[in-house]
Coordinates of N, CA and C in Angstrom, one line a residue:
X14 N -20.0 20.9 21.9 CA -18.6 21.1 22.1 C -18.2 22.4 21.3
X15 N -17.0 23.0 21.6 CA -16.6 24.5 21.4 C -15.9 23.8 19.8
X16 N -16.8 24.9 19.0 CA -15.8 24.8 17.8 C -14.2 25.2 18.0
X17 N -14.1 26.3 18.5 CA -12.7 26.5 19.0 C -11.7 25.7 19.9
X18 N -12.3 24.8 20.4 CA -11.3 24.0 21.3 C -11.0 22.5 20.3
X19 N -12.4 22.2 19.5 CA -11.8 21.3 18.8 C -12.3 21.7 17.2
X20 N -11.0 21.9 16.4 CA -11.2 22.7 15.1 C -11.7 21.5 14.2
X21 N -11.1 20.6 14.4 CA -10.9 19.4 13.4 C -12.0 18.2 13.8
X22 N -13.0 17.7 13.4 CA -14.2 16.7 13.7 C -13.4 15.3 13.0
X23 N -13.9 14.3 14.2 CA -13.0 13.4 14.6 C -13.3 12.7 12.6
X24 N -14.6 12.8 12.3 CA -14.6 12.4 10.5 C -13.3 12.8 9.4
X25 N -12.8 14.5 10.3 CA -12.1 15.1 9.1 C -10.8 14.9 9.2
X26 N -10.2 14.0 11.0 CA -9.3 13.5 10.8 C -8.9 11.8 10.0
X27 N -10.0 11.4 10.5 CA -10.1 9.9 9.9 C -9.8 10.2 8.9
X28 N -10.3 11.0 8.0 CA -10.2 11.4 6.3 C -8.7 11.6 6.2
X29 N -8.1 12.5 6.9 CA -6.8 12.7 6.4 C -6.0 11.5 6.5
X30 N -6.2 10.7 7.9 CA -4.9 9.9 8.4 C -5.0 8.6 7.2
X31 N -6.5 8.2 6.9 CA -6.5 7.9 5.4 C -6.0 7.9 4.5
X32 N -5.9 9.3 4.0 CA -4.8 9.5 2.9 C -3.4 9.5 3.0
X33 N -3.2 9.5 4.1 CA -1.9 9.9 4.9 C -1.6 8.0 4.6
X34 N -2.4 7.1 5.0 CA -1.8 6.2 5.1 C -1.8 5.7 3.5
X35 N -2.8 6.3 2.9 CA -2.8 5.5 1.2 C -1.8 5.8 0.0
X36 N -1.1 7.2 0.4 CA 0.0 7.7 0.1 C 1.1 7.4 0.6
X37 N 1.6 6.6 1.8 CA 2.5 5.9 2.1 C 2.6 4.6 1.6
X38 N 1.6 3.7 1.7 CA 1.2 2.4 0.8 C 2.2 2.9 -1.1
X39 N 1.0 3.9 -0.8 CA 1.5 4.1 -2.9 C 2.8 4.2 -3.1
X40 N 3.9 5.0 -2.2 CA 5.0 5.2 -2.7 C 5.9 4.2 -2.1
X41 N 5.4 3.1 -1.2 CA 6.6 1.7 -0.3 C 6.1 1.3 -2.2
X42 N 5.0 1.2 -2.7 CA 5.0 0.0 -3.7 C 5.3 0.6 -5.1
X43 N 5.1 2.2 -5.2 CA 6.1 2.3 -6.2 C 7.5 1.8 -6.2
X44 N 8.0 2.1 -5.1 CA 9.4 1.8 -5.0 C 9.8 0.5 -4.6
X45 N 8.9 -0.6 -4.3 CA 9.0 -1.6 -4.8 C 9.1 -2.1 -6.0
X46 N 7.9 -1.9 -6.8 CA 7.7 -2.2 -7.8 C 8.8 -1.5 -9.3
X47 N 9.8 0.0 -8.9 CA 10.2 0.3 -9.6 C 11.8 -0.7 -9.4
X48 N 11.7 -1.0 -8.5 CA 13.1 -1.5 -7.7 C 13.1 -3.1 -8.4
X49 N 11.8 -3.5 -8.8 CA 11.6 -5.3 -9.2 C 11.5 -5.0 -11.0
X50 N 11.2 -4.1 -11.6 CA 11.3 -4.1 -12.7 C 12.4 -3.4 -13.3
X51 N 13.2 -2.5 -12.4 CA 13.7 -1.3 -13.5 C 15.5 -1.9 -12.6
X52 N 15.7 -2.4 -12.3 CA 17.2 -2.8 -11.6 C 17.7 -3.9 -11.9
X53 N 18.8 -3.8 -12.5 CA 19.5 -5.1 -12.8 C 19.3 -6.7 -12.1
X54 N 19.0 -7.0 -12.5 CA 19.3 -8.8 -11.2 C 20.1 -8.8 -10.2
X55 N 21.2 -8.3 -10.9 CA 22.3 -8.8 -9.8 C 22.1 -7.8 -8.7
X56 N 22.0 -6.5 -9.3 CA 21.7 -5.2 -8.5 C 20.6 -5.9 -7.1
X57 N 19.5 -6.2 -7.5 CA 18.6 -6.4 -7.1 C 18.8 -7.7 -5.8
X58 N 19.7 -8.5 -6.4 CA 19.7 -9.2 -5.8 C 20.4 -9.1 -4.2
X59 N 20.9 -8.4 -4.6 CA 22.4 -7.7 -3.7 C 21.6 -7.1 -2.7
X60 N 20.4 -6.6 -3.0 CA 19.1 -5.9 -1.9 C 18.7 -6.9 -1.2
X61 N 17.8 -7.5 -2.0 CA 16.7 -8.7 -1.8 C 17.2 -10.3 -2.2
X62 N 17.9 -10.7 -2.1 CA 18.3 -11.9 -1.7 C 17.5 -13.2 -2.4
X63 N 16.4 -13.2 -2.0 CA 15.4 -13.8 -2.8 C 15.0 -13.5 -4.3
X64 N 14.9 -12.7 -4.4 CA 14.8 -12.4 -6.0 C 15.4 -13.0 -6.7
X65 N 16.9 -13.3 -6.3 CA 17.7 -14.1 -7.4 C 17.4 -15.8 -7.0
X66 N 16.7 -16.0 -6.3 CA 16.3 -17.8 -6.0 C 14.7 -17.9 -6.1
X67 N 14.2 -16.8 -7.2 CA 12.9 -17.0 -7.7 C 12.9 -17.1 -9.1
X68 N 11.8 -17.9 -9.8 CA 11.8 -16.9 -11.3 C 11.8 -15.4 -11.4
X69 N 13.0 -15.3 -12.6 CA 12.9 -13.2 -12.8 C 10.9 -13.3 -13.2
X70 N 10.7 -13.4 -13.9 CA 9.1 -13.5 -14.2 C 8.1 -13.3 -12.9
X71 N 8.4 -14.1 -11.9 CA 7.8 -13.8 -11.1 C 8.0 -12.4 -9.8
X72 N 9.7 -11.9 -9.9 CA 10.1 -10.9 -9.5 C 9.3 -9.8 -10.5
X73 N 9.4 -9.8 -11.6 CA 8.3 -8.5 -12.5 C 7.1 -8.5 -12.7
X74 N 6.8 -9.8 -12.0 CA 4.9 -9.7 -11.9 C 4.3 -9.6 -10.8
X75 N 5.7 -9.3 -9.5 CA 5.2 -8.8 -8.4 C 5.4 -7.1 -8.6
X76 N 6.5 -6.8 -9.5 CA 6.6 -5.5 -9.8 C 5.1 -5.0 -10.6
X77 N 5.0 -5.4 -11.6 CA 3.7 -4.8 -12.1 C 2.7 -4.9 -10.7
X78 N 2.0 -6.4 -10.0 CA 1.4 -5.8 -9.2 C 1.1 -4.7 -8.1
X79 N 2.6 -4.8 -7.6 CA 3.4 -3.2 -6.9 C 2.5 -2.1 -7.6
X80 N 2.9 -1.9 -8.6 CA 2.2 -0.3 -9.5 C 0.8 -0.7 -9.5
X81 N 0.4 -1.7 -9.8 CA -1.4 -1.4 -9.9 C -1.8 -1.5 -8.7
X82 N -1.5 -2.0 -7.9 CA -1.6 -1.5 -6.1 C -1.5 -0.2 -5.8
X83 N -0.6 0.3 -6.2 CA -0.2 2.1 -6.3 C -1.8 2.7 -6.8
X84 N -1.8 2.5 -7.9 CA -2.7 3.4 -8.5 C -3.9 3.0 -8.5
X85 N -4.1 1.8 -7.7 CA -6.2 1.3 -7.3 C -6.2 2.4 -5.7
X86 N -4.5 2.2 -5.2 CA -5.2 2.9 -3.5 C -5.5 4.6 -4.2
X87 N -4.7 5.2 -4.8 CA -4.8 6.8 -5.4 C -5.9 7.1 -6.9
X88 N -5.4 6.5 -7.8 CA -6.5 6.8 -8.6 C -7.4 7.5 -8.6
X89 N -8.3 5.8 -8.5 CA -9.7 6.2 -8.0 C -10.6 7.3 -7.0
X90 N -9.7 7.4 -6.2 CA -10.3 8.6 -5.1 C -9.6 9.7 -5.7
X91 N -9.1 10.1 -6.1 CA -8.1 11.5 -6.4 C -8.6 11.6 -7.8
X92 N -8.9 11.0 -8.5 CA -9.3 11.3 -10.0 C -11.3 11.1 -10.0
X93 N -12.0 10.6 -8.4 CA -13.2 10.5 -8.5 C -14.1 10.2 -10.0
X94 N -13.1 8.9 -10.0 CA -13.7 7.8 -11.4 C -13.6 6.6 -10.4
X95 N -14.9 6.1 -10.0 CA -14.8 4.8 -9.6 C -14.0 4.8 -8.1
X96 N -14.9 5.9 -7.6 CA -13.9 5.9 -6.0 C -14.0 4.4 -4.9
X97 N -14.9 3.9 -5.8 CA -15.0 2.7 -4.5 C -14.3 1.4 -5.1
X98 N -13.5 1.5 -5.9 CA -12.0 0.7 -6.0 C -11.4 0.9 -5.3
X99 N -11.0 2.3 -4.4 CA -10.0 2.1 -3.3 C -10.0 1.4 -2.3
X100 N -11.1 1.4 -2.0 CA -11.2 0.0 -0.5 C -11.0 -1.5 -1.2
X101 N -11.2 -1.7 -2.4 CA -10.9 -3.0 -2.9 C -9.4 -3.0 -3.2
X102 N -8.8 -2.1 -3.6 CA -7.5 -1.9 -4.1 C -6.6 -2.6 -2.3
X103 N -7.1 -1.8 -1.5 CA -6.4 -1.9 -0.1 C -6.6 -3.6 0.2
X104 N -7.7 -3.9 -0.2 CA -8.3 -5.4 0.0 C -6.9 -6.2 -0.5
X105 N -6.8 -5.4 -1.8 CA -6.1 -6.6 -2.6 C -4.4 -6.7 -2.1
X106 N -4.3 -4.8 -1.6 CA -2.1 -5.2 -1.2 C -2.4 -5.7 0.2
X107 N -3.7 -5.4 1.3 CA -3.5 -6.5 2.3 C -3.0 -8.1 1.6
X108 N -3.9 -8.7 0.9 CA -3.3 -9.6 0.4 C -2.3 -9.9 0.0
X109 N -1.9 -9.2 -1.4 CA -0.8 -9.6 -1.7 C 0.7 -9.1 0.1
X110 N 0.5 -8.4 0.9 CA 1.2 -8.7 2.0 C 1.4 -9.3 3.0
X111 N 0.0 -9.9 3.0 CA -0.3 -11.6 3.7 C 0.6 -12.6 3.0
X112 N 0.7 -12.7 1.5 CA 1.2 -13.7 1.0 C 3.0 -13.6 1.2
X113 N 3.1 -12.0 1.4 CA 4.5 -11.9 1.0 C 5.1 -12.1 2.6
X114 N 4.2 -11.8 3.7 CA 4.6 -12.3 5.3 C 5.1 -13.7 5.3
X115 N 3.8 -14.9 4.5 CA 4.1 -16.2 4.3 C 5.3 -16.2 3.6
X116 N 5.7 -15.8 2.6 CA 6.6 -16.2 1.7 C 7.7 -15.8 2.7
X117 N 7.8 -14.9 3.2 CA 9.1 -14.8 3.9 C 9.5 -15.7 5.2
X118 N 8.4 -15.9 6.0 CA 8.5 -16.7 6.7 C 8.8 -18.3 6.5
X119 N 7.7 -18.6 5.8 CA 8.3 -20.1 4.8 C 9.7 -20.5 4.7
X120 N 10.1 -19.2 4.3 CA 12.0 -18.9 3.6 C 12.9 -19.1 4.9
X121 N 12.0 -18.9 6.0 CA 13.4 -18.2 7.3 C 13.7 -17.0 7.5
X122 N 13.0 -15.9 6.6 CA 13.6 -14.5 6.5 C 12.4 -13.9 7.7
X123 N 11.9 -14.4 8.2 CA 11.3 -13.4 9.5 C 11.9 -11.9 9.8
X124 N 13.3 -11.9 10.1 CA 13.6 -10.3 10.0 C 13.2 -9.6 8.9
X125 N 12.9 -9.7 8.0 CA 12.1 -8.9 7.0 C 11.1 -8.7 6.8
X126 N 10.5 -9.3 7.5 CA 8.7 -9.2 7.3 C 8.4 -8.0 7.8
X127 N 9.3 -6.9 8.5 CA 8.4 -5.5 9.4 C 7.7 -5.1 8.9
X128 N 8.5 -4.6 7.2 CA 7.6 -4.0 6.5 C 6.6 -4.2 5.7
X129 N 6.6 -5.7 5.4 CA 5.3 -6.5 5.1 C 4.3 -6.8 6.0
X130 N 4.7 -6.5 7.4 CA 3.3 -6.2 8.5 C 2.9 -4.7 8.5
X131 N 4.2 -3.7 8.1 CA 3.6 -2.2 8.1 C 2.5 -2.3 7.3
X132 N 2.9 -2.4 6.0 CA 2.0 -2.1 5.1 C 1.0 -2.9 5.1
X133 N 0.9 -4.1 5.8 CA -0.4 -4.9 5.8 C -1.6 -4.0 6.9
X134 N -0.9 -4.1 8.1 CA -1.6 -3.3 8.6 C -2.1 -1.6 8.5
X135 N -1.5 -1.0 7.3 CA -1.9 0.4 6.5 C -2.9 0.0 5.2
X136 N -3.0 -0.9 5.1 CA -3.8 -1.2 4.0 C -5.1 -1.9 4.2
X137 N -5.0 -2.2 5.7 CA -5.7 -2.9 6.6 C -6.8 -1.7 7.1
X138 N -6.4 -0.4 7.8 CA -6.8 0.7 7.9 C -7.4 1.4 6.5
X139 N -6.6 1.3 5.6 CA -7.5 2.0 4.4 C -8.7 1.4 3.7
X140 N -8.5 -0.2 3.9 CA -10.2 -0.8 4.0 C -10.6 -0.9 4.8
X141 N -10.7 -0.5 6.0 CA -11.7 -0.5 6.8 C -12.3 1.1 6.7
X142 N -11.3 2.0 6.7 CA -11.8 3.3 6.9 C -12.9 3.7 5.3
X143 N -12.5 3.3 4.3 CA -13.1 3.5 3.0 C -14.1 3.0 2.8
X144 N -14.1 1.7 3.8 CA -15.5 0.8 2.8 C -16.8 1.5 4.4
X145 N -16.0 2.3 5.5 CA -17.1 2.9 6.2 C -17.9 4.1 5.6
X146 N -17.2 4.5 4.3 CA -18.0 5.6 3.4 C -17.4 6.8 3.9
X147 N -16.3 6.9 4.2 CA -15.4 8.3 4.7 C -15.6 8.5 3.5
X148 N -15.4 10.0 3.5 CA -15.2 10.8 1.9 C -14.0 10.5 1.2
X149 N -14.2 10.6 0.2 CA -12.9 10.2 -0.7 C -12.7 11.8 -1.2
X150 N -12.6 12.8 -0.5 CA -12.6 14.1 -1.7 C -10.8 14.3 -1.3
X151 N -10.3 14.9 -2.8 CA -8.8 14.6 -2.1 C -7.9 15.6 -0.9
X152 N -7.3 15.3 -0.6 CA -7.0 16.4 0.4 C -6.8 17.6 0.5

């Protein structure tokens, strides 16, 4: 095949849409997670509904999980210390978005789950694409 007709080798796109998706992941769960720790209750509540018919304890220990979800999908591949925590990292917010689909649905809140299927299924793609040994070099 003509280098010139295809620039880009189908590996060097996988690699980007990769990052592309692990950098969307990182910043839905920063801003989750800054949104569950750093906002008033009521504030909060006035968003998310549930938060105020939970323990706050457990609204802030989904926030802390939020940020270490952040920083297992980026870290490790962008600071190449321990790059093969990022496919486990993805492992772990699929999970915790599995649980948060259940939790919503349990509740009745089905219209809210979109973004707990987005991100399940982005996190879904960054372990499958990572644990196939795509390169972690950063972009």
């Amino acid at each position: 095949m003509d280098h010139m007709t295809n620039p880009q080798s189908p590996s060097k796109v996988l690699h980007i849409s990769l990052w592309v998706a692990q950098v969307l992941l990182a910043l839905g769960l920063l801003y989750g997670g800054s949104m569950k720790l750093f906002q008033p209750a009521d504030t909060l509540a006035a968003q998310w509904p549930w938060t105020a018919q939970v323990p706050l304890s457990l609204v802030k220990l989904t926030g802390v999980v939020d940020f270490l979800g952040a920083a297992g999908l980026l870290l490790p591949a962008w600071l190449r210390i321990r790059p093969a925590l990022t496919p486990v990292a993805a492992l772990g917010v699929l999970v915790l978005m599995l649980c948060a689909i259940l939790f919503h649905v349990v509740r009745g809140e089905v219209a809210v789950i979109g973004i707990n299927v987005f991100f399940a299924v982005l996190a879904a793609w960054v372990a499958w694409g990572r644990f196939r040994k795509v390169p972690l070099a950063a972009p």
